[in-house]
Amino acid sequence: MVWMLRLTLPLAGFWLVLSGHYTFLLLSLGALTLVIVTWIAWRTDTVDRAGVALHLSPRLPLYLLWLAKEVFLASVAVSRQVWSLRPALRPAVDLTPVGDMSELSQVIYANSITLTPGTLSLTVDDNGVEVHSLKASDIGELQAGEMHGRVRRLEVR
């Protein structure tokens, strides 16, 4: 029963925030939709009973702020390269190690790399994240480990 609340309450809150319309009809349709989605999840047994990784939540907002700053700075750098007459692009593909990160942290790390303009996560496995970059120096920065360290600090051990 607890998993139903863990599924329904965040979905309801997310829907309310995104909807912005609070008429009786729309609230009723939203409630009906939540009941149907919860019933389908129960019938198909698709809900991971382990729950959501709420242990990340206290540190996640600071990480997201840092990531937003990095995305902005990388956007400016990529824009400069695109608009320059002689771009200094040296595309490269290399592996950045993940160490003993949990699967969730590996996914956060790989998605953070992909969100940052100029870099793209190609594959993720236990050896590391294969990264394509517009500049080889960007891979060097990833291998230096600042982003890796910040993702590691999200984990509660």
PDB file of C-alpha atoms in Angstrom:
ATOM      1  CA  MET A   1       0.000   0.000   0.000  1.00  0.00           C
ATOM      2  CA  VAL A   2       2.843   2.379   0.775  1.00  0.00           C
ATOM      3  CA  TRP A   3       4.164   2.067  -2.774  1.00  0.00           C
ATOM      4  CA  MET A   4       0.805   3.374  -4.043  1.00  0.00           C
ATOM      5  CA  LEU A   5       1.318   6.585  -2.074  1.00  0.00           C
ATOM      6  CA  ARG A   6       4.909   6.822  -3.270  1.00  0.00           C
ATOM      7  CA  LEU A   7       3.639   6.581  -6.832  1.00  0.00           C
ATOM      8  CA  THR A   8       0.426   8.591  -6.611  1.00  0.00           C
ATOM      9  CA  LEU A   9       1.459  11.589  -4.504  1.00  0.00           C
ATOM     10  CA  PRO A  10       4.453  12.646  -6.639  1.00  0.00           C
ATOM     11  CA  LEU A  11       2.414  12.094  -9.814  1.00  0.00           C
ATOM     12  CA  ALA A  12      -0.419  14.216  -8.422  1.00  0.00           C
ATOM     13  CA  GLY A  13       1.935  16.988  -7.364  1.00  0.00           C
ATOM     14  CA  PHE A  14       3.744  16.933 -10.699  1.00  0.00           C
ATOM     15  CA  TRP A  15       0.457  17.050 -12.595  1.00  0.00           C
ATOM     16  CA  LEU A  16      -0.853  19.934 -10.465  1.00  0.00           C
ATOM     17  CA  VAL A  17       2.300  21.981 -10.960  1.00  0.00           C
ATOM     18  CA  LEU A  18       2.373  21.430 -14.715  1.00  0.00           C
ATOM     19  CA  SER A  19      -1.367  21.848 -15.227  1.00  0.00           C
ATOM     20  CA  GLY A  20      -1.894  25.231 -13.636  1.00  0.00           C
ATOM     21  CA  HIS A  21      -5.668  24.796 -14.057  1.00  0.00           C
ATOM     22  CA  TYR A  22      -7.665  24.027 -10.935  1.00  0.00           C
ATOM     23  CA  THR A  23     -11.264  23.723 -12.093  1.00  0.00           C
ATOM     24  CA  PHE A  24     -13.482  20.970 -10.741  1.00  0.00           C
ATOM     25  CA  LEU A  25     -13.572  19.202 -14.114  1.00  0.00           C
ATOM     26  CA  LEU A  26      -9.805  19.125 -14.569  1.00  0.00           C
ATOM     27  CA  LEU A  27      -9.147  18.114 -10.965  1.00  0.00           C
ATOM     28  CA  SER A  28     -11.690  15.293 -11.340  1.00  0.00           C
ATOM     29  CA  LEU A  29     -10.118  14.106 -14.586  1.00  0.00           C
ATOM     30  CA  GLY A  30      -6.671  14.277 -12.975  1.00  0.00           C
ATOM     31  CA  ALA A  31      -7.845  12.208 -10.010  1.00  0.00           C
ATOM     32  CA  LEU A  32      -9.443   9.664 -12.352  1.00  0.00           C
ATOM     33  CA  THR A  33      -6.223   9.454 -14.351  1.00  0.00           C
ATOM     34  CA  LEU A  34      -4.215   8.864 -11.167  1.00  0.00           C
ATOM     35  CA  VAL A  35      -6.556   6.050 -10.140  1.00  0.00           C
ATOM     36  CA  ILE A  36      -6.245   4.431 -13.577  1.00  0.00           C
ATOM     37  CA  VAL A  37      -2.439   4.760 -13.671  1.00  0.00           C
ATOM     38  CA  THR A  38      -2.102   3.348 -10.152  1.00  0.00           C
ATOM     39  CA  TRP A  39      -4.441   0.468 -10.997  1.00  0.00           C
ATOM     40  CA  ILE A  40      -2.493  -0.337 -14.189  1.00  0.00           C
ATOM     41  CA  ALA A  41       0.803  -0.212 -12.269  1.00  0.00           C
ATOM     42  CA  TRP A  42      -0.637  -2.560  -9.649  1.00  0.00           C
ATOM     43  CA  ARG A  43      -2.090  -4.988 -12.214  1.00  0.00           C
ATOM     44  CA  THR A  44       1.063  -5.151 -14.325  1.00  0.00           C
ATOM     45  CA  ASP A  45       3.362  -5.203 -11.289  1.00  0.00           C
ATOM     46  CA  THR A  46       5.633  -2.625 -12.904  1.00  0.00           C
ATOM     47  CA  VAL A  47       6.379  -0.598  -9.803  1.00  0.00           C
ATOM     48  CA  ASP A  48       9.819  -1.072  -8.300  1.00  0.00           C
ATOM     49  CA  ARG A  49       9.025  -1.793  -4.683  1.00  0.00           C
ATOM     50  CA  ALA A  50      12.484  -0.564  -3.676  1.00  0.00           C
ATOM     51  CA  GLY A  51      11.153   2.961  -3.969  1.00  0.00           C
ATOM     52  CA  VAL A  52      12.531   6.211  -5.225  1.00  0.00           C
ATOM     53  CA  ALA A  53      16.088   7.283  -4.458  1.00  0.00           C
ATOM     54  CA  LEU A  54      15.023   9.939  -1.977  1.00  0.00           C
ATOM     55  CA  HIS A  55      18.356   9.638  -0.202  1.00  0.00           C
ATOM     56  CA  LEU A  56      19.811  11.814  -2.982  1.00  0.00           C
ATOM     57  CA  SER A  57      17.371  14.659  -2.473  1.00  0.00           C
ATOM     58  CA  PRO A  58      19.204  16.750   0.172  1.00  0.00           C
ATOM     59  CA  ARG A  59      22.306  17.117  -2.005  1.00  0.00           C
ATOM     60  CA  LEU A  60      20.627  17.120  -5.403  1.00  0.00           C
ATOM     61  CA  PRO A  61      19.577  20.815  -5.570  1.00  0.00           C
ATOM     62  CA  LEU A  62      23.169  22.007  -5.104  1.00  0.00           C
ATOM     63  CA  TYR A  63      24.359  19.572  -7.751  1.00  0.00           C
ATOM     64  CA  LEU A  64      21.683  20.773 -10.169  1.00  0.00           C
ATOM     65  CA  LEU A  65      22.721  24.395  -9.604  1.00  0.00           C
ATOM     66  CA  TRP A  66      26.346  23.501 -10.281  1.00  0.00           C
ATOM     67  CA  LEU A  67      25.328  21.529 -13.378  1.00  0.00           C
ATOM     68  CA  ALA A  68      23.249  24.461 -14.668  1.00  0.00           C
ATOM     69  CA  LYS A  69      26.311  26.697 -14.308  1.00  0.00           C
ATOM     70  CA  GLU A  70      28.459  24.171 -16.187  1.00  0.00           C
ATOM     71  CA  VAL A  71      25.856  23.826 -18.950  1.00  0.00           C
ATOM     72  CA  PHE A  72      25.768  27.616 -19.338  1.00  0.00           C
ATOM     73  CA  LEU A  73      29.564  27.922 -19.465  1.00  0.00           C
ATOM     74  CA  ALA A  74      29.828  25.047 -21.950  1.00  0.00           C
ATOM     75  CA  SER A  75      27.083  26.618 -24.085  1.00  0.00           C
ATOM     76  CA  VAL A  76      29.049  29.853 -24.270  1.00  0.00           C
ATOM     77  CA  ALA A  77      32.245  27.976 -25.169  1.00  0.00           C
ATOM     78  CA  VAL A  78      30.538  25.928 -27.896  1.00  0.00           C
ATOM     79  CA  SER A  79      28.829  29.045 -29.275  1.00  0.00           C
ATOM     80  CA  ARG A  80      32.187  30.801 -29.501  1.00  0.00           C
ATOM     81  CA  GLN A  81      33.616  27.874 -31.430  1.00  0.00           C
ATOM     82  CA  VAL A  82      30.644  27.725 -33.782  1.00  0.00           C
ATOM     83  CA  TRP A  83      30.819  31.436 -34.589  1.00  0.00           C
ATOM     84  CA  SER A  84      34.612  31.721 -34.815  1.00  0.00           C
ATOM     85  CA  LEU A  85      36.249  31.929 -38.231  1.00  0.00           C
ATOM     86  CA  ARG A  86      38.762  29.210 -37.375  1.00  0.00           C
ATOM     87  CA  PRO A  87      37.238  26.886 -34.804  1.00  0.00           C
ATOM     88  CA  ALA A  88      39.751  24.954 -32.733  1.00  0.00           C
ATOM     89  CA  LEU A  89      37.760  21.741 -32.678  1.00  0.00           C
ATOM     90  CA  ARG A  90      39.529  18.439 -32.156  1.00  0.00           C
ATOM     91  CA  PRO A  91      36.804  15.799 -31.765  1.00  0.00           C
ATOM     92  CA  ALA A  92      37.775  12.904 -29.555  1.00  0.00           C
ATOM     93  CA  VAL A  93      36.280   9.766 -28.059  1.00  0.00           C
ATOM     94  CA  ASP A  94      37.643   8.340 -24.834  1.00  0.00           C
ATOM     95  CA  LEU A  95      36.609   6.483 -21.696  1.00  0.00           C
ATOM     96  CA  THR A  96      36.071   8.246 -18.381  1.00  0.00           C
ATOM     97  CA  PRO A  97      36.193   5.860 -15.416  1.00  0.00           C
ATOM     98  CA  VAL A  98      33.235   5.510 -13.065  1.00  0.00           C
ATOM     99  CA  GLY A  99      35.012   3.675 -10.272  1.00  0.00           C
ATOM    100  CA  ASP A 100      32.629   1.893  -7.921  1.00  0.00           C
ATOM    101  CA  MET A 101      29.601   4.116  -8.521  1.00  0.00           C
ATOM    102  CA  SER A 102      26.136   2.684  -8.103  1.00  0.00           C
ATOM    103  CA  GLU A 103      24.053   2.217 -11.246  1.00  0.00           C
ATOM    104  CA  LEU A 104      21.971   5.274 -10.376  1.00  0.00           C
ATOM    105  CA  SER A 105      25.086   7.413 -10.007  1.00  0.00           C
ATOM    106  CA  GLN A 106      26.447   6.101 -13.308  1.00  0.00           C
ATOM    107  CA  VAL A 107      23.216   7.160 -15.011  1.00  0.00           C
ATOM    108  CA  ILE A 108      23.308  10.601 -13.371  1.00  0.00           C
ATOM    109  CA  TYR A 109      26.953  10.988 -14.413  1.00  0.00           C
ATOM    110  CA  ALA A 110      26.351   9.920 -18.018  1.00  0.00           C
ATOM    111  CA  ASN A 111      23.272  12.132 -18.344  1.00  0.00           C
ATOM    112  CA  SER A 112      25.166  15.079 -16.868  1.00  0.00           C
ATOM    113  CA  ILE A 113      27.874  14.595 -19.491  1.00  0.00           C
ATOM    114  CA  THR A 114      25.264  14.492 -22.258  1.00  0.00           C
ATOM    115  CA  LEU A 115      23.480  17.585 -20.927  1.00  0.00           C
ATOM    116  CA  THR A 116      26.708  19.565 -21.098  1.00  0.00           C
ATOM    117  CA  PRO A 117      27.041  21.062 -24.611  1.00  0.00           C
ATOM    118  CA  GLY A 118      29.991  19.733 -26.583  1.00  0.00           C
ATOM    119  CA  THR A 119      30.020  16.315 -24.908  1.00  0.00           C
ATOM    120  CA  LEU A 120      27.961  13.183 -25.432  1.00  0.00           C
ATOM    121  CA  SER A 121      27.839   9.911 -23.503  1.00  0.00           C
ATOM    122  CA  LEU A 122      27.979   7.045 -25.982  1.00  0.00           C
ATOM    123  CA  THR A 123      27.975   3.971 -23.751  1.00  0.00           C
ATOM    124  CA  VAL A 124      27.962   3.236 -20.044  1.00  0.00           C
ATOM    125  CA  ASP A 125      29.294   0.072 -18.462  1.00  0.00           C
ATOM    126  CA  ASP A 126      31.308  -1.002 -15.416  1.00  0.00           C
ATOM    127  CA  ASN A 127      34.551   0.177 -17.050  1.00  0.00           C
ATOM    128  CA  GLY A 128      33.320   3.733 -17.492  1.00  0.00           C
ATOM    129  CA  VAL A 129      31.453   6.129 -19.727  1.00  0.00           C
ATOM    130  CA  GLU A 130      32.551   6.388 -23.346  1.00  0.00           C
ATOM    131  CA  VAL A 131      32.410  10.095 -24.187  1.00  0.00           C
ATOM    132  CA  HIS A 132      32.507  11.934 -27.510  1.00  0.00           C
ATOM    133  CA  SER A 133      33.679  15.521 -27.241  1.00  0.00           C
ATOM    134  CA  LEU A 134      34.149  18.388 -29.675  1.00  0.00           C
ATOM    135  CA  LYS A 135      37.444  19.195 -27.957  1.00  0.00           C
ATOM    136  CA  ALA A 136      39.861  16.635 -26.541  1.00  0.00           C
ATOM    137  CA  SER A 137      40.542  18.955 -23.603  1.00  0.00           C
ATOM    138  CA  ASP A 138      36.930  18.529 -22.454  1.00  0.00           C
ATOM    139  CA  ILE A 139      37.515  14.795 -22.013  1.00  0.00           C
ATOM    140  CA  GLY A 140      40.635  15.636 -20.033  1.00  0.00           C
ATOM    141  CA  GLU A 141      38.527  17.811 -17.737  1.00  0.00           C
ATOM    142  CA  LEU A 142      36.072  14.948 -17.247  1.00  0.00           C
ATOM    143  CA  GLN A 143      38.909  12.553 -16.485  1.00  0.00           C
ATOM    144  CA  ALA A 144      40.262  15.054 -13.946  1.00  0.00           C
ATOM    145  CA  GLY A 145      37.151  14.140 -11.993  1.00  0.00           C
ATOM    146  CA  GLU A 146      35.270  17.221 -10.774  1.00  0.00           C
ATOM    147  CA  MET A 147      31.904  16.056 -12.142  1.00  0.00           C
ATOM    148  CA  HIS A 148      32.657  12.499 -11.037  1.00  0.00           C
ATOM    149  CA  GLY A 149      33.384  13.708  -7.513  1.00  0.00           C
ATOM    150  CA  ARG A 150      30.212  15.766  -7.346  1.00  0.00           C
ATOM    151  CA  VAL A 151      28.093  12.819  -8.489  1.00  0.00           C
ATOM    152  CA  ARG A 152      29.841  10.597  -5.928  1.00  0.00           C
ATOM    153  CA  ARG A 153      28.965  13.075  -3.178  1.00  0.00           C
ATOM    154  CA  LEU A 154      25.292  12.635  -4.105  1.00  0.00           C
ATOM    155  CA  GLU A 155      25.458   9.039  -2.898  1.00  0.00           C
ATOM    156  CA  VAL A 156      24.738   8.271   0.726  1.00  0.00           C
ATOM    157  CA  ARG A 157      27.002   5.542   1.971  1.00  0.00           C
TER     158      ARG A 157
END
